Amino acid sequence: MADTMQFDLVSPERSLASLQVSAVQIPGADGDMTAMPDHAPIITTLRPGVLRVESPNSTAEYVVSGGFAEINATSLSVLAEKAIPLNDVTRAHIDELIEDAQAAHEAAKEQFKNEPGMVDDAAKLLADMVALGDHIKV
């Protein structure tokens, strides 16, 4: 078993990380998970939360608003909708994420009046954004 795996974190704006890691805690849409070397192959969606990256020399945390993670035995790639190093997150960042989620919820309520699935998904996203702000206490 290898001690590390390649980790890449990218968002539409930029590449945030590319390094060898020993573990990454992922806020998966179906629950939190930890990816480590020799992990079974999987692709999962992300929910808003904190992505924690553990490398042999350091630990880093990033706030992600959603996206996808592709995991295999030797690498992990995270394609985030938005990603910000946790230390750089301000209340303004969280407020912007919440505003975007509120707008998506309102649009879903208008467009899908008799189809609660999409409205429920938008409401869940909004609740996740509010909870994220409470969790990181900014």
Short mmCIF file of C-alpha atoms in Angstrom, two decimals:
data_model
loop_
_atom_site.label_atom_id
_atom_site.label_comp_id
_atom_site.label_asym_id
_atom_site.label_seq_id
_atom_site.Cartn_x
_atom_site.Cartn_y
_atom_site.Cartn_z
CA MET A 1 0.00 0.00 0.00
CA ALA A 2 1.30 3.43 -0.94
CA ASP A 3 1.54 6.09 1.75
CA THR A 4 0.27 8.94 -0.44
CA MET A 5 -1.87 9.66 -3.45
CA GLN A 6 -2.03 12.55 -5.92
CA PHE A 7 -4.63 15.20 -4.99
CA ASP A 8 -5.85 17.97 -7.28
CA LEU A 9 -8.43 20.62 -6.37
CA VAL A 10 -9.68 22.91 -9.11
CA SER A 11 -12.49 25.42 -9.43
CA PRO A 12 -13.58 27.37 -12.51
CA GLU A 13 -11.43 30.28 -11.33
CA ARG A 14 -8.16 28.44 -10.63
CA SER A 15 -6.24 25.42 -9.49
CA LEU A 16 -6.05 25.53 -5.69
CA ALA A 17 -3.99 22.45 -4.86
CA SER A 18 -1.88 19.77 -6.50
CA LEU A 19 0.12 17.64 -4.07
CA GLN A 20 0.70 14.23 -2.56
CA VAL A 21 -1.69 13.53 0.33
CA SER A 22 -2.28 10.82 2.89
CA ALA A 23 -6.01 11.48 3.36
CA VAL A 24 -8.78 13.84 2.23
CA GLN A 25 -12.07 14.25 4.10
CA ILE A 26 -14.80 14.99 1.57
CA PRO A 27 -18.26 16.49 2.21
CA GLY A 28 -20.06 14.05 -0.07
CA ALA A 29 -23.67 14.58 -1.06
CA ASP A 30 -24.53 11.19 0.45
CA GLY A 31 -22.41 11.74 3.56
CA ASP A 32 -18.88 12.59 4.58
CA MET A 33 -16.13 10.25 3.45
CA THR A 34 -12.37 9.98 3.70
CA ALA A 35 -10.30 9.08 0.65
CA MET A 36 -6.92 7.45 1.22
CA PRO A 37 -4.38 5.66 -0.99
CA ASP A 38 -5.75 2.40 -2.46
CA HIS A 39 -9.34 3.67 -2.20
CA ALA A 40 -11.90 1.87 -4.33
CA PRO A 41 -12.77 3.82 -7.49
CA ILE A 42 -15.78 6.09 -7.08
CA ILE A 43 -17.23 9.33 -8.40
CA THR A 44 -19.34 11.31 -5.96
CA THR A 45 -21.04 14.68 -5.85
CA LEU A 46 -20.13 17.20 -3.18
CA ARG A 47 -22.39 19.16 -0.89
CA PRO A 48 -21.36 22.50 0.60
CA GLY A 49 -18.83 21.93 3.34
CA VAL A 50 -15.20 21.83 4.38
CA LEU A 51 -12.74 19.67 2.46
CA ARG A 52 -9.81 18.69 4.75
CA VAL A 53 -6.53 17.70 3.10
CA GLU A 54 -3.85 15.86 5.09
CA SER A 55 -0.41 15.61 3.56
CA PRO A 56 2.74 14.20 5.16
CA ASN A 57 3.91 17.73 6.01
CA SER A 58 0.75 19.76 6.62
CA THR A 59 -3.03 20.01 6.75
CA ALA A 60 -5.16 22.38 4.69
CA GLU A 61 -8.89 23.07 4.62
CA TYR A 62 -11.05 24.48 1.83
CA VAL A 63 -14.67 25.60 1.77
CA VAL A 64 -16.43 24.05 -1.24
CA SER A 65 -19.91 24.90 -2.45
CA GLY A 66 -20.48 21.70 -4.40
CA GLY A 67 -18.98 19.83 -7.32
CA PHE A 68 -17.61 16.36 -7.98
CA ALA A 69 -14.83 14.13 -6.66
CA GLU A 70 -13.25 11.30 -8.64
CA ILE A 71 -11.34 8.88 -6.45
CA ASN A 72 -9.18 5.92 -7.41
CA ALA A 73 -6.31 3.98 -5.83
CA THR A 74 -3.60 6.49 -6.73
CA SER A 75 -5.35 9.84 -7.15
CA LEU A 76 -8.21 12.10 -6.15
CA SER A 77 -9.50 14.93 -8.29
CA VAL A 78 -12.01 17.42 -6.93
CA LEU A 79 -13.82 19.71 -9.36
CA ALA A 80 -15.48 22.29 -7.14
CA GLU A 81 -18.15 24.78 -8.17
CA LYS A 82 -16.45 27.23 -5.82
CA ALA A 83 -13.49 26.58 -3.53
CA ILE A 84 -11.82 28.95 -1.08
CA PRO A 85 -9.05 28.20 1.42
CA LEU A 86 -10.77 28.16 4.82
CA ASN A 87 -8.39 30.78 6.25
CA ASP A 88 -9.41 33.17 3.45
CA VAL A 89 -13.19 32.84 3.94
CA THR A 90 -14.98 35.96 5.11
CA ARG A 91 -18.57 36.60 6.09
CA ALA A 92 -18.98 38.25 2.67
CA HIS A 93 -18.07 34.96 0.95
CA ILE A 94 -20.67 33.07 2.98
CA ASP A 95 -23.29 35.76 2.41
CA GLU A 96 -22.66 35.54 -1.36
CA LEU A 97 -23.07 31.75 -1.31
CA ILE A 98 -26.29 32.09 0.69
CA GLU A 99 -27.63 34.75 -1.69
CA ASP A 100 -26.90 32.51 -4.69
CA ALA A 101 -28.67 29.60 -2.98
CA GLN A 102 -31.68 31.79 -2.11
CA ALA A 103 -31.93 32.94 -5.73
CA ALA A 104 -31.76 29.32 -6.95
CA HIS A 105 -34.48 28.36 -4.44
CA GLU A 106 -36.77 31.18 -5.56
CA ALA A 107 -36.20 30.32 -9.23
CA ALA A 108 -36.98 26.64 -8.56
CA LYS A 109 -40.20 27.57 -6.73
CA GLU A 110 -41.30 29.63 -9.75
CA GLN A 111 -40.28 27.14 -12.42
CA PHE A 112 -41.31 23.90 -10.70
CA LYS A 113 -44.56 24.83 -8.91
CA ASN A 114 -45.97 21.29 -9.03
CA GLU A 115 -42.68 19.39 -8.98
CA PRO A 116 -41.37 19.46 -5.42
CA GLY A 117 -38.16 17.50 -6.16
CA MET A 118 -36.27 20.44 -7.67
CA VAL A 119 -37.64 22.86 -5.07
CA ASP A 120 -36.62 20.50 -2.28
CA ASP A 121 -33.10 20.23 -3.74
CA ALA A 122 -32.80 24.02 -3.87
CA ALA A 123 -34.09 24.31 -0.30
CA LYS A 124 -31.52 21.73 0.83
CA LEU A 125 -28.74 23.69 -0.87
CA LEU A 126 -29.87 26.86 0.91
CA ALA A 127 -29.95 25.07 4.28
CA ASP A 128 -26.47 23.61 3.63
CA MET A 129 -25.07 27.08 2.87
CA VAL A 130 -26.52 28.54 6.07
CA ALA A 131 -25.19 25.57 8.07
CA LEU A 132 -21.76 25.99 6.49
CA GLY A 133 -21.61 29.60 7.64
CA ASP A 134 -22.61 28.54 11.16
CA HIS A 135 -20.05 25.70 11.14
CA ILE A 136 -17.04 27.82 10.24
CA LYS A 137 -18.17 30.74 12.44
CA VAL A 138 -17.38 33.67 10.20
#
